[in-house]
mmCIF file of C-alpha atoms in Angstrom:
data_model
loop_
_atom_site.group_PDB
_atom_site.id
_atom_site.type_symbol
_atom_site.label_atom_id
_atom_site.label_comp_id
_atom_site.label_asym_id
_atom_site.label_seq_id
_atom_site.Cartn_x
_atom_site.Cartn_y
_atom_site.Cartn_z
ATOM 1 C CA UNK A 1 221.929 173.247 53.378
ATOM 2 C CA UNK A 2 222.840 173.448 56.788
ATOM 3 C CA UNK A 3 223.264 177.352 57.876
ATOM 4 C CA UNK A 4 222.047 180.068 55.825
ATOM 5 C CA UNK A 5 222.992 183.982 56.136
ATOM 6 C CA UNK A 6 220.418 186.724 55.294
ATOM 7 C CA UNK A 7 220.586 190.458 56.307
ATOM 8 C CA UNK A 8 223.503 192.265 54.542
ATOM 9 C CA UNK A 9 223.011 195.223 52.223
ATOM 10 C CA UNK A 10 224.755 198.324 51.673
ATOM 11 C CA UNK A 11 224.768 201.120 54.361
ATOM 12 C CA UNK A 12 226.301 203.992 55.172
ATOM 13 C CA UNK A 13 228.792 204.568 57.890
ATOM 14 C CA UNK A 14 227.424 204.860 61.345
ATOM 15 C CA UNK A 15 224.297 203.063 60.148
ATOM 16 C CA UNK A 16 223.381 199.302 61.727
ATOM 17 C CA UNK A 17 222.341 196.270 60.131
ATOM 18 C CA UNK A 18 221.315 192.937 61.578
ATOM 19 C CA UNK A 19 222.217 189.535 59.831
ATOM 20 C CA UNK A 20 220.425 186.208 60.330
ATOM 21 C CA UNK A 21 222.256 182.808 60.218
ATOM 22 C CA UNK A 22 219.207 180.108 59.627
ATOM 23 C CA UNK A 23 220.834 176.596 61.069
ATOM 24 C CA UNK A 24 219.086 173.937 59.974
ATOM 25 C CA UNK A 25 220.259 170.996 62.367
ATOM 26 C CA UNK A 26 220.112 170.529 66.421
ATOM 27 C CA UNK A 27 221.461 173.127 68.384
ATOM 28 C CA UNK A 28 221.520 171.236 71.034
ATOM 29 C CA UNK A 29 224.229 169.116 69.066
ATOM 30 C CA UNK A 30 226.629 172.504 68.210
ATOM 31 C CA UNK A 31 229.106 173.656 70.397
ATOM 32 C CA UNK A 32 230.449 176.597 68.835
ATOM 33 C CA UNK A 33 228.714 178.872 66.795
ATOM 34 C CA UNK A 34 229.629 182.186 65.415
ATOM 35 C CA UNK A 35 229.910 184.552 62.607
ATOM 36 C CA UNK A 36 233.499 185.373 60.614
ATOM 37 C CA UNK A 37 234.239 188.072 57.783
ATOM 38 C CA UNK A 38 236.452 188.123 55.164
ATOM 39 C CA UNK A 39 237.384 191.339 52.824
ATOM 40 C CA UNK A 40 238.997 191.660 49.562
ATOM 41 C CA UNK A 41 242.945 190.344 49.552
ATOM 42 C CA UNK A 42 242.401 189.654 53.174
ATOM 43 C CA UNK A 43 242.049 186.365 55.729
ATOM 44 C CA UNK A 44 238.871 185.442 56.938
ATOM 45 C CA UNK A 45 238.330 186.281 60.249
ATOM 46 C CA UNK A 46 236.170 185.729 63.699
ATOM 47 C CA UNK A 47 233.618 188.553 64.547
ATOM 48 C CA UNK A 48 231.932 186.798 67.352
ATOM 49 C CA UNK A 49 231.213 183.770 68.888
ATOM 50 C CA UNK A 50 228.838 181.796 70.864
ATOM 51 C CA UNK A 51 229.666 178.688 73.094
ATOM 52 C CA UNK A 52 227.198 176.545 73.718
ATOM 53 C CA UNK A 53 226.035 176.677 77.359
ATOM 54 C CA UNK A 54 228.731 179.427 77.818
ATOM 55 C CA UNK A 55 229.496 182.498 76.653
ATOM 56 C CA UNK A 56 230.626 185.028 74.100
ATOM 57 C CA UNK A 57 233.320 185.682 71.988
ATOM 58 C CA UNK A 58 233.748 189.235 70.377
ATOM 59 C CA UNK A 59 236.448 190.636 68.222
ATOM 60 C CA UNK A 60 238.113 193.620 69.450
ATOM 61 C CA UNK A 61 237.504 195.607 66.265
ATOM 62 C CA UNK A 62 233.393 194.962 66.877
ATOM 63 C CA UNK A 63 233.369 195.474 70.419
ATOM 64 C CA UNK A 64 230.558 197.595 71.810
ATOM 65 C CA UNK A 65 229.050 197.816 68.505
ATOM 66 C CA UNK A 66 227.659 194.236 67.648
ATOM 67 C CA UNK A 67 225.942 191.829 69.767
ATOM 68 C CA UNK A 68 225.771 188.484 69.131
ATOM 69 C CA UNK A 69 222.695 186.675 69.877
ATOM 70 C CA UNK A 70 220.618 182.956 69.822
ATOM 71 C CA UNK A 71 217.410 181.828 69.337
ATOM 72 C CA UNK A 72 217.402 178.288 70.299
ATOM 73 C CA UNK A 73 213.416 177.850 69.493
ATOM 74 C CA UNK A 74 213.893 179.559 66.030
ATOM 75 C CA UNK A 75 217.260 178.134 65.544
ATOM 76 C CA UNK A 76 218.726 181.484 64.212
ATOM 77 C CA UNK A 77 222.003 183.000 65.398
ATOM 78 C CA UNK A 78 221.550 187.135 64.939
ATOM 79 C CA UNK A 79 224.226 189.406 64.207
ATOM 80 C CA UNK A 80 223.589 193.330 64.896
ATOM 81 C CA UNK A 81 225.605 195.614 63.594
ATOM 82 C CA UNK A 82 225.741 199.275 65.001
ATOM 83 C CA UNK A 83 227.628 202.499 63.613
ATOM 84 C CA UNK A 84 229.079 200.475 60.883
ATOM 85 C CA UNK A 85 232.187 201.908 59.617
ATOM 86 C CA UNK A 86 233.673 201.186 55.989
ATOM 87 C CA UNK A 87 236.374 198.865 57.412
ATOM 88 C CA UNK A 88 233.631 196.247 57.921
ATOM 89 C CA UNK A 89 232.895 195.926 54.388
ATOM 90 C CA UNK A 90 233.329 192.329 54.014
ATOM 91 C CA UNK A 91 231.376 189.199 53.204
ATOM 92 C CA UNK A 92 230.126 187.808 56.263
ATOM 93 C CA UNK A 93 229.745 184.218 57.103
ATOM 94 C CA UNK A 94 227.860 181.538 59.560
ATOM 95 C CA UNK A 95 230.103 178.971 61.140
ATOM 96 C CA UNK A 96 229.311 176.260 63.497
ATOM 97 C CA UNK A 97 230.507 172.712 64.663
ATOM 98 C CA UNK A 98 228.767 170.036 65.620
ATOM 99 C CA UNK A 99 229.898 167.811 68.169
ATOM 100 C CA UNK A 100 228.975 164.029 67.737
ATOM 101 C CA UNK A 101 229.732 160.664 68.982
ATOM 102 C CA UNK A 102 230.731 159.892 65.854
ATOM 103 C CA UNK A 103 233.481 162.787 65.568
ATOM 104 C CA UNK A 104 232.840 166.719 64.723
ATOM 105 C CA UNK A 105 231.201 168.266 61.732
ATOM 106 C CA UNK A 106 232.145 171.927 60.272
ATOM 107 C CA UNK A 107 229.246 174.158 58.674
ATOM 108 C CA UNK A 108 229.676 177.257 56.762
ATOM 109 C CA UNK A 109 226.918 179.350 55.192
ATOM 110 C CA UNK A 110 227.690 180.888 51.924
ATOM 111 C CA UNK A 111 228.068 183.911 52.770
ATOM 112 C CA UNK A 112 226.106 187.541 52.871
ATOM 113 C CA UNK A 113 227.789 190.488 51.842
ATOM 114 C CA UNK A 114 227.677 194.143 54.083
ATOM 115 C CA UNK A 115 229.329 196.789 52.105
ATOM 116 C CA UNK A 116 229.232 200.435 54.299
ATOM 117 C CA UNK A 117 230.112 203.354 52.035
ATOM 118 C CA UNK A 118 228.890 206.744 51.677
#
């Protein structure tokens, strides 16, 4: 298994959570790297992204509330969540690619779910 998400729970709204994407392989061999959500009858979709050697990527729906965040010696990408609101009740996921000579590789975790309800 390549990335692994831990961290999501229930919360209540305005509450803040922090989720943990284990990767398993090189960093130094990813080039993007970032966390998506998907909700019930809906598409999944980017929360935040990290570029290798660059910068980040935020939704506009999370902005000012989450940070996005490496640690290349631990090899865990963090997620933090502040004042939650219901709408991001979703099952969130770990993506990254990794970019070889060989061609590009796709991982996704399986997913941890964040449900914020009162």
């Amino acid at each position: 298994v390549h990335v692994v998400e831990s961290g999501g729970g229930l919360v209540q709204p305005g509450e803040s959570l922090r989720l943990a994407c284990s990767i398993g392989i090189s960093i130094y061999s990813l080039n993007n790297m970032g966390w998506y959500r998907q909700a019930p009858g809906k598409q999944r979709e980017l929360v935040a992204n990290i570029v290798n050697g660059g910068g980040t990527v935020y939704a506009d729906f999370v902005k000012g509330r989450f940070t996005i965040s490496l640690d290349r010696d631990k090899g865990i990408m963090w997620l933090w969540m502040n004042s939650l609101k219901s709408e991001d009740t979703a099952t969130y996921y770990c993506h990254v690619d990794q970019v070889l000579t060989t061609g590009t590789n796709d991982f996704w975790g399986q997913g941890t779910q964040v449900t914020v309800s009162s």
